[in-house]
Amino acid sequence: MNDKISIDDLIQSVKSYNASMVSTIRKAYDMAYNLHNGQLRQSGEPYIIHPLTVAYILSEMMADADTICAALLHDTLEDTNITKEEIAENFNSNVANLVDGVTKISKLNFSSKEDQNHANTRKIITGITTDVRIILIKLADRLHNMRTLQFKTEFKQKENALETLEIFVPMAYYIGAYRIKSELEDLSLRYLKPDMYKKIEEKKLKIENESEACLKEMLRTIQSMLEDENIPNEMKVRTKNIYGIYKKLEEGGKISDIHDLLALKIMVDDVNNCYQTLRLVHSKYHPVNGKFKDFICNPKTNMYRSLHTTVFAPDDRLVQTQIRTFDMDKIASFGLSAYWDIKKGTAREVMQQSLKDKYQFFNSLVEINKVFGDNKEFVNQVKKELFANKIYVYTTKGEIIELPIGSTPIDFAYKIHTDVGNTMVAAIVNDEYVDIDKPLSNKDRVRIITDDLSFGPREDWIDKAVTTHAKRKIREFNRK
Ligand code: MN
């Protein structure tokens, strides 16, 4: 995919959503071209093909001019003689800061390769706290590197694939960039378990072929029902990615049991029509009980919104239908970066603000960054607290709270508010009193009982909490 992107391809892509950017982009390209002139990639191609493709991937997400320029220049600070100041003079300080944020800090001195890796990883992860566009450029950069991994040694391939699964896939998930996430996952699996990858790929292809006629019939049927009701719509077929299937099989399931292996995406104009469409789908195809999910009223913590319902298809297969508005679909594909399209000029501010307000991982990340000075400890804590499996529990109002596995009511209380944690005297989980250090499970309903006259958190709560935030707050209280 995206093989041999040329500057004309990039210009074409940018023109399609913002023609006024073209001259600046051309200037950044010329600069990058001259700076990298003579350098080659391991594939033997001129180096410029790499930044050009990274910029192109971002243009598919309708990135703003600063981001595309920074993408074109993203390797110049590290690999050429230009300075940050010169980039700022030629473009602006935003572009310079983005390039600087993306640049590895390999020129600094570290006592070991491991130290340097941790420092790099930290820079990548925390880039998002200053400007989310840094992680978006980094994701596009990693995507192109993963697409061209065949030119590396087998050791490097596996090392990169593992790092991609450990660091970049969770970051893509957190900001809801599913399209990048699933391609990164599949590319990683292809290099980590090539035989398994091939086996699943063949099975998937076979099922896609066998089900094609049936899915087409469903598309036609649903489309005509929607047209009868004058609901503007667009529909697509999608199959679960290979890594997603692999994960299900690893859990012990059979491929025929995967209820969302085949899916129909139905996009309509507004929320009311989402529910109207759901009614129409259910009136025609029997839903599987327990497989309906309303992510419109209960969005995922990465802001994914959609209705999911698995139905019995005419050929007896299970087919999931995903019903959402056109804007929700943009967010489902591109996550936070969909705002480039939805909000146009003010996207940058909207992205950074909504990260703070709506994405639960963000404040935890800021906190971990503040508390852990050592790069290795920082990376380990992020992996443990944010990137490992999480649980989702409910407040009594039905809000969904995301916590690391092993979290206790203490963590929950501090996640709600410091005062709630500091005045907690008891916890009720699913209508029963529990010890405040009992690990919570998925879908638990948690109520914290507080008392203003409580003695406050005891010091031994520190060990009973899992999250950096709760531990810090308990420590702070006890210092006073
Ligand atoms: Mn690069």
Coordinates of C-alpha atoms and ligand atoms in Angstrom, one line a residue:
M1 CA 0.0 0.0 0.0
N2 CA 1.1 3.6 -0.7
D3 CA 4.1 2.2 -2.7
K4 CA 6.4 4.8 -4.2
I5 CA 4.6 8.0 -3.2
S6 CA 5.7 11.0 -5.2
I7 CA 5.4 14.7 -4.4
D8 CA 2.6 15.0 -6.9
D9 CA 0.6 12.3 -5.0
L10 CA 1.1 14.3 -1.8
I11 CA 0.1 17.6 -3.4
Q12 CA -2.9 15.9 -4.9
S13 CA -4.0 14.5 -1.6
V14 CA -3.5 17.8 0.3
K15 CA -5.3 19.8 -2.5
S16 CA -8.4 17.6 -2.0
Y17 CA -9.0 19.1 1.4
N18 CA -7.0 22.4 1.6
A19 CA -5.5 23.9 -1.5
S20 CA -4.1 26.9 0.3
M21 CA -1.5 24.6 2.0
V22 CA 0.2 23.6 -1.3
S23 CA 3.0 26.2 -1.6
T24 CA 4.2 25.7 2.0
I25 CA 4.2 21.9 1.6
R26 CA 6.2 22.2 -1.6
K27 CA 8.8 24.4 0.2
A28 CA 9.1 21.8 3.0
Y29 CA 9.5 19.1 0.4
D30 CA 12.3 21.0 -1.4
M31 CA 14.1 21.6 1.8
A32 CA 13.8 17.9 3.0
Y33 CA 14.8 16.8 -0.5
N34 CA 18.0 18.9 -0.5
L35 CA 18.9 18.0 3.1
H36 CA 18.5 14.2 2.5
N37 CA 20.0 14.3 -0.9
G38 CA 22.5 11.4 -1.4
Q39 CA 21.1 9.4 1.6
L40 CA 19.6 6.0 0.9
R41 CA 17.2 3.8 2.8
Q42 CA 18.1 0.2 3.5
S43 CA 15.8 -0.7 0.5
G44 CA 18.3 1.2 -1.7
E45 CA 15.7 3.9 -2.5
P46 CA 16.5 7.7 -2.0
Y47 CA 15.8 8.6 1.6
I48 CA 13.2 11.2 0.7
I49 CA 10.6 8.5 0.0
H50 CA 10.3 7.9 3.7
P51 CA 9.4 11.4 4.9
L52 CA 7.2 11.8 1.8
T53 CA 5.2 8.7 2.6
V54 CA 4.9 9.7 6.3
A55 CA 3.5 13.1 5.1
Y56 CA 1.2 11.3 2.7
I57 CA -0.2 9.0 5.4
L58 CA -1.0 12.1 7.5
S59 CA -2.6 13.8 4.5
E60 CA -5.0 10.9 4.3
M61 CA -6.1 12.0 7.8
M62 CA -6.4 15.6 6.5
A63 CA -3.6 16.9 8.7
D64 CA -2.9 20.6 9.0
A65 CA 0.0 22.4 7.2
D66 CA 2.3 22.5 10.2
T67 CA 1.9 18.7 10.6
I68 CA 2.6 17.9 7.0
C69 CA 5.7 20.2 6.9
A70 CA 7.0 18.6 10.2
A71 CA 6.4 15.1 8.7
L72 CA 8.4 16.0 5.6
L73 CA 11.2 17.4 7.9
H74 CA 10.9 14.8 10.7
D75 CA 14.3 13.2 10.2
T76 CA 16.3 16.3 9.3
L77 CA 17.3 17.3 12.8
E78 CA 18.7 13.9 13.5
D79 CA 20.2 13.0 10.1
T80 CA 21.3 16.3 8.6
N81 CA 23.0 19.6 9.6
I82 CA 19.9 21.8 9.9
T83 CA 19.0 23.2 13.3
K84 CA 15.7 23.8 15.0
E85 CA 16.2 27.5 14.7
E86 CA 16.6 27.3 11.0
I87 CA 13.4 25.3 10.6
A88 CA 11.6 28.0 12.7
E89 CA 13.0 30.8 10.5
N90 CA 11.9 29.0 7.3
F91 CA 8.5 28.0 8.6
N92 CA 7.4 28.7 12.1
S93 CA 8.0 27.7 15.7
N94 CA 5.2 25.2 15.6
V95 CA 6.8 23.2 12.8
A96 CA 10.2 23.5 14.6
N97 CA 8.7 22.2 17.9
L98 CA 7.0 19.3 16.1
V99 CA 10.1 18.2 14.4
D100 CA 12.0 18.6 17.6
G101 CA 9.4 16.6 19.5
V102 CA 9.5 13.8 17.0
T103 CA 13.3 13.7 16.8
K104 CA 15.0 11.0 18.8
I105 CA 17.5 12.2 21.4
S106 CA 20.2 9.8 20.3
K107 CA 22.8 12.5 20.3
L108 CA 22.7 12.8 24.1
N109 CA 24.9 10.6 26.2
F110 CA 23.5 7.5 27.8
S111 CA 25.3 4.9 29.8
S112 CA 23.8 2.1 27.8
K113 CA 21.7 1.3 24.8
E114 CA 18.9 0.3 27.1
D115 CA 19.0 3.7 28.8
Q116 CA 18.8 5.4 25.4
N117 CA 15.8 3.3 24.4
H118 CA 13.9 4.1 27.5
A119 CA 14.6 7.8 27.0
N120 CA 13.4 7.6 23.4
T121 CA 10.3 5.7 24.4
R122 CA 9.6 8.3 27.1
K123 CA 9.9 11.1 24.6
I124 CA 7.5 9.4 22.2
I125 CA 4.9 8.8 24.8
T126 CA 5.1 12.1 26.6
G127 CA 5.1 14.0 23.3
I128 CA 1.3 13.7 23.4
T129 CA 1.1 15.9 26.5
T130 CA 2.6 18.9 24.8
D131 CA 1.1 18.4 21.3
V132 CA -0.9 15.4 20.2
R133 CA 0.4 15.9 16.6
I134 CA 3.8 14.6 17.8
I135 CA 2.4 11.2 18.4
L136 CA 0.4 11.3 15.2
I137 CA 3.6 12.0 13.2
K138 CA 5.4 9.3 15.2
L139 CA 2.6 6.8 14.4
A140 CA 2.7 7.5 10.7
D141 CA 6.5 7.2 10.9
R142 CA 6.3 3.8 12.6
L143 CA 3.6 2.7 10.1
H144 CA 5.9 3.4 7.1
N145 CA 8.8 1.7 8.8
M146 CA 6.7 -1.3 9.6
R147 CA 5.5 -1.5 6.0
T148 CA 9.1 -1.6 4.8
L149 CA 10.4 -3.9 7.4
Q150 CA 11.4 -6.6 4.9
F151 CA 14.7 -4.8 4.3
K152 CA 15.9 -5.2 7.9
T153 CA 17.6 -8.2 9.6
E154 CA 15.3 -10.8 11.2
F155 CA 16.5 -9.7 14.6
K156 CA 15.6 -6.0 13.9
Q157 CA 12.2 -7.1 12.4
K158 CA 11.2 -8.9 15.6
E159 CA 12.5 -6.2 17.8
N160 CA 10.6 -3.5 15.9
A161 CA 7.4 -5.6 15.8
L162 CA 7.5 -6.2 19.5
E163 CA 8.1 -2.5 20.3
T164 CA 5.2 -1.6 18.0
L165 CA 2.9 -3.9 19.9
E166 CA 4.1 -2.7 23.2
I167 CA 4.2 1.0 22.7
F168 CA 2.6 2.2 19.4
V169 CA -0.5 0.0 19.3
P170 CA -1.6 1.1 22.8
M171 CA -1.0 4.8 21.9
A172 CA -3.0 4.4 18.7
Y173 CA -5.8 2.7 20.7
Y174 CA -5.8 5.4 23.4
I175 CA -6.4 8.2 20.9
G176 CA -8.9 5.9 19.0
A177 CA -6.9 5.7 15.7
Y178 CA -8.2 2.3 14.8
R179 CA -7.1 2.3 11.2
I180 CA -3.5 2.8 12.1
K181 CA -3.8 0.5 15.1
S182 CA -5.1 -2.5 13.1
E183 CA -2.5 -2.1 10.4
L184 CA 0.3 -1.9 12.9
E185 CA -1.0 -5.0 14.7
D186 CA -1.2 -7.1 11.5
L187 CA 2.3 -6.0 10.4
S188 CA 3.7 -6.9 13.8
L189 CA 2.2 -10.3 13.8
R190 CA 3.4 -11.0 10.3
Y191 CA 7.0 -10.7 11.5
L192 CA 6.6 -12.2 15.0
K193 CA 4.6 -15.3 14.0
P194 CA 4.8 -15.6 10.2
D195 CA 3.3 -19.1 10.0
M196 CA 0.3 -18.2 12.2
Y197 CA -0.2 -15.0 10.2
K198 CA -0.4 -16.9 6.9
K199 CA -2.7 -19.5 8.3
I200 CA -5.2 -17.0 9.6
E201 CA -4.9 -14.9 6.4
E202 CA -5.9 -17.9 4.3
K203 CA -8.8 -18.8 6.5
K204 CA -10.0 -15.2 6.5
L205 CA -9.8 -15.0 2.7
K206 CA -11.8 -18.2 2.4
I207 CA -14.5 -16.9 4.8
E208 CA -14.6 -13.5 2.9
N209 CA -15.2 -15.3 -0.4
E210 CA -17.8 -17.7 1.0
S211 CA -19.8 -14.9 2.7
E212 CA -19.5 -12.3 -0.1
A213 CA -22.9 -13.1 -1.8
C214 CA -24.7 -13.1 1.5
L215 CA -23.2 -9.8 2.7
K216 CA -24.1 -8.2 -0.6
E217 CA -27.7 -9.3 -0.2
M218 CA -27.8 -7.9 3.3
L219 CA -26.3 -4.6 2.1
R220 CA -29.0 -4.4 -0.6
T221 CA -31.8 -5.2 1.8
I222 CA -30.8 -2.8 4.5
Q223 CA -30.1 -0.1 1.9
S224 CA -33.6 -0.3 0.4
M225 CA -35.2 -0.2 3.9
L226 CA -33.2 2.9 4.7
E227 CA -34.2 4.5 1.4
D228 CA -37.8 3.8 2.0
E229 CA -37.5 5.8 5.2
N230 CA -35.5 8.5 3.5
I231 CA -32.4 8.0 5.7
P232 CA -29.2 9.2 4.0
N233 CA -26.6 6.4 4.4
E234 CA -23.4 4.8 3.3
M235 CA -22.4 1.2 3.9
K236 CA -19.2 -0.8 4.0
V237 CA -18.2 -4.4 4.7
R238 CA -15.3 -5.0 7.0
T239 CA -13.6 -8.2 8.3
K240 CA -11.8 -8.3 11.6
N241 CA -8.0 -7.8 11.2
I242 CA -5.7 -10.8 11.4
Y243 CA -4.3 -9.8 14.7
G244 CA -7.8 -9.5 16.2
I245 CA -8.7 -13.0 14.9
Y246 CA -5.4 -14.3 16.3
K247 CA -6.2 -12.9 19.8
K248 CA -9.6 -14.6 19.8
L249 CA -8.1 -17.9 18.7
E250 CA -5.5 -17.6 21.4
E251 CA -8.2 -17.3 24.0
G252 CA -9.3 -20.7 22.9
G253 CA -12.2 -19.8 20.6
K254 CA -13.0 -21.2 17.1
I255 CA -13.0 -18.9 14.1
S256 CA -16.7 -19.7 13.5
D257 CA -17.6 -18.5 17.0
I258 CA -16.1 -15.0 16.5
H259 CA -19.3 -12.9 16.5
D260 CA -17.8 -9.8 14.9
L261 CA -15.5 -11.5 12.3
L262 CA -17.7 -10.1 9.6
A263 CA -19.3 -6.7 10.0
L264 CA -21.4 -4.3 8.1
K265 CA -20.7 -0.6 8.8
I266 CA -23.8 1.5 8.3
M267 CA -23.3 5.2 8.4
V268 CA -26.3 7.6 8.6
D269 CA -26.8 11.3 9.1
D270 CA -27.8 11.7 12.7
V271 CA -28.2 9.9 16.1
N272 CA -31.9 9.5 15.8
N273 CA -31.5 7.7 12.5
C274 CA -28.9 5.4 14.1
Y275 CA -31.6 4.0 16.4
Q276 CA -34.1 4.0 13.6
T277 CA -31.7 1.9 11.5
L278 CA -31.2 -0.4 14.5
R279 CA -34.9 -1.0 14.6
L280 CA -35.0 -1.8 10.9
V281 CA -32.1 -4.2 11.1
H282 CA -33.7 -6.0 14.0
S283 CA -37.0 -6.2 12.2
K284 CA -35.4 -8.0 9.3
Y285 CA -32.6 -10.1 11.0
H286 CA -32.8 -11.8 14.4
P287 CA -30.3 -10.3 16.9
V288 CA -28.2 -12.5 19.0
N289 CA -29.1 -11.9 22.6
G290 CA -26.4 -10.3 24.7
K291 CA -24.5 -9.0 21.7
F292 CA -26.0 -5.5 21.5
K293 CA -23.9 -2.6 22.7
D294 CA -24.8 1.0 22.8
F295 CA -21.5 2.9 22.5
I296 CA -23.4 6.0 21.6
C297 CA -24.8 6.5 25.0
N298 CA -21.8 4.8 26.6
P299 CA -18.8 5.8 24.5
K300 CA -15.6 3.8 25.0
T301 CA -12.9 5.7 27.0
N302 CA -11.1 6.5 23.7
M303 CA -14.3 8.2 22.5
Y304 CA -15.4 5.5 20.1
R305 CA -19.1 5.7 19.5
S306 CA -21.3 3.3 17.6
L307 CA -24.2 0.9 18.0
H308 CA -23.1 -2.8 17.7
T309 CA -25.6 -5.6 17.2
T310 CA -24.8 -9.1 16.0
V311 CA -27.5 -10.7 13.9
F312 CA -28.2 -14.0 12.2
A313 CA -27.5 -13.6 8.5
P314 CA -29.5 -15.3 5.7
D315 CA -26.8 -18.0 5.4
D316 CA -26.9 -18.7 9.1
R317 CA -23.6 -16.9 9.8
L318 CA -23.2 -14.3 12.5
V319 CA -22.8 -10.8 11.1
Q320 CA -22.2 -7.8 13.3
T321 CA -23.7 -4.5 12.2
Q322 CA -22.1 -1.3 13.3
I323 CA -24.4 1.7 13.1
R324 CA -23.1 5.2 13.5
T325 CA -23.2 8.8 12.1
F326 CA -20.7 10.0 9.5
D327 CA -18.8 12.0 12.1
M328 CA -18.7 9.1 14.5
D329 CA -17.3 7.0 11.7
K330 CA -14.5 9.5 11.1
I331 CA -13.6 9.2 14.8
A332 CA -13.8 5.4 14.6
S333 CA -11.2 5.4 11.9
F334 CA -8.9 8.2 12.8
G335 CA -9.7 8.8 16.5
L336 CA -8.7 12.2 17.8
S337 CA -7.1 13.1 14.5
A338 CA -10.6 13.1 12.9
Y339 CA -11.0 16.6 14.3
W340 CA -8.7 17.8 11.5
D341 CA -11.6 17.1 9.3
I342 CA -14.5 17.8 11.6
K343 CA -13.2 21.1 13.2
K344 CA -10.8 22.3 10.4
G345 CA -9.0 25.5 11.5
T346 CA -9.5 25.0 15.3
A347 CA -8.7 21.3 15.3
R348 CA -5.4 21.6 17.2
E349 CA -6.9 23.4 20.2
V350 CA -9.9 21.0 20.2
M351 CA -7.7 18.0 20.1
Q352 CA -5.5 19.1 23.0
Q353 CA -8.4 20.2 25.1
S354 CA -10.5 17.1 24.6
L355 CA -7.5 14.9 25.4
K356 CA -7.5 16.6 28.9
D357 CA -11.2 16.6 29.4
K358 CA -12.4 13.3 27.9
Y359 CA -9.6 10.8 27.5
Q360 CA -9.1 9.1 30.8
F361 CA -5.6 7.9 30.2
F362 CA -4.3 11.4 29.7
N363 CA -4.2 12.6 33.2
S364 CA -2.7 9.3 34.4
L365 CA 0.1 9.7 31.9
V366 CA 0.8 13.3 33.0
E367 CA 0.9 12.0 36.6
I368 CA 3.3 9.1 35.9
N369 CA 5.5 11.5 34.0
K370 CA 5.6 13.8 37.0
V371 CA 6.3 11.2 39.6
F372 CA 8.9 8.9 37.9
G373 CA 12.1 10.7 37.2
D374 CA 14.0 7.6 36.0
N375 CA 13.3 6.7 32.4
K376 CA 13.2 3.0 32.9
E377 CA 10.8 3.2 35.9
F378 CA 8.6 5.6 33.8
V379 CA 8.4 3.2 30.9
N380 CA 7.7 0.2 33.2
Q381 CA 5.0 2.1 35.1
V382 CA 3.3 3.2 31.8
K383 CA 3.4 -0.4 30.5
K384 CA 1.9 -1.7 33.8
E385 CA -0.6 1.0 34.5
L386 CA -1.8 2.1 31.1
F387 CA -0.7 -0.3 28.4
A388 CA -1.5 -3.6 30.1
N389 CA -5.0 -5.0 30.2
K390 CA -7.5 -2.7 31.8
I391 CA -10.8 -3.1 33.6
Y392 CA -13.8 -0.9 33.1
V393 CA -16.1 -0.3 36.1
Y394 CA -19.3 1.8 36.6
T395 CA -20.0 4.6 39.0
T396 CA -23.5 4.5 40.5
K397 CA -24.5 7.0 37.8
G398 CA -23.4 4.6 35.1
E399 CA -20.3 6.4 34.1
I400 CA -17.5 4.2 32.9
I401 CA -14.1 4.4 34.7
E402 CA -11.0 2.9 33.3
L403 CA -8.5 1.4 35.7
P404 CA -5.4 -0.9 35.5
I405 CA -6.0 -4.6 36.3
G406 CA -5.8 -5.2 40.0
S407 CA -7.1 -1.8 41.0
T408 CA -9.1 -1.6 44.3
P409 CA -11.9 0.7 45.6
I410 CA -9.0 2.9 46.8
D411 CA -7.9 3.6 43.3
F412 CA -11.5 4.1 42.2
A413 CA -12.1 6.6 44.9
Y414 CA -9.0 8.7 44.1
K415 CA -9.8 8.6 40.4
I416 CA -13.2 10.1 41.1
H417 CA -11.8 12.9 43.4
T418 CA -9.1 13.4 45.9
D419 CA -11.7 14.3 48.6
V420 CA -13.6 11.1 47.9
G421 CA -10.4 9.1 48.5
N422 CA -9.4 11.1 51.6
T423 CA -12.7 10.7 53.3
M424 CA -13.5 7.1 52.2
V425 CA -14.7 4.8 55.0
A426 CA -16.2 1.9 53.1
A427 CA -16.9 0.6 49.7
I428 CA -19.9 -1.2 48.2
V429 CA -19.4 -3.2 45.0
N430 CA -22.5 -4.6 43.3
D431 CA -24.6 -3.9 46.4
E432 CA -22.3 -5.6 48.9
Y433 CA -19.8 -4.2 51.3
V434 CA -16.3 -5.2 50.4
D435 CA -12.8 -4.6 51.8
I436 CA -11.4 -1.4 50.4
D437 CA -8.4 -3.3 49.0
K438 CA -10.4 -6.0 47.2
P439 CA -9.4 -6.0 43.5
L440 CA -12.2 -4.8 41.2
S441 CA -13.5 -6.7 38.2
N442 CA -14.9 -5.7 34.8
K443 CA -18.4 -4.2 35.0
D444 CA -18.4 -3.9 38.8
R445 CA -20.7 -1.1 40.1
V446 CA -18.8 0.8 42.7
R447 CA -20.1 3.1 45.4
I448 CA -17.7 4.8 47.8
I449 CA -19.0 5.7 51.3
T450 CA -17.4 8.8 52.7
D451 CA -17.4 10.5 56.0
D452 CA -16.1 14.0 56.6
L453 CA -15.0 12.9 60.1
S454 CA -12.9 10.0 58.8
F455 CA -9.3 9.9 59.9
G456 CA -8.2 10.0 56.3
P457 CA -6.2 7.5 54.3
R458 CA -3.9 5.3 56.4
E459 CA -0.3 5.0 55.2
D460 CA -0.7 1.2 54.5
W461 CA -3.2 2.1 51.8
I462 CA -0.2 3.1 49.6
D463 CA 0.5 -0.6 49.1
K464 CA -3.1 -1.4 48.6
A465 CA -3.4 1.0 45.7
V466 CA -2.2 0.3 42.2
T467 CA -2.4 3.7 40.5
T468 CA 0.4 6.3 40.7
H469 CA -2.3 8.9 41.3
A470 CA -3.8 7.2 44.4
K471 CA -0.4 6.4 45.9
R472 CA 0.7 10.0 45.5
K473 CA -2.4 11.5 47.1
I474 CA -2.2 9.1 50.1
R475 CA 1.5 10.0 50.5
E476 CA 0.6 13.7 50.3
F477 CA -2.1 13.4 52.9
N478 CA 0.1 11.6 55.4
R479 CA 2.9 14.1 55.0
K480 CA 0.6 16.8 56.3
Ligands
MN1 MN 11.4 8.5 10.3

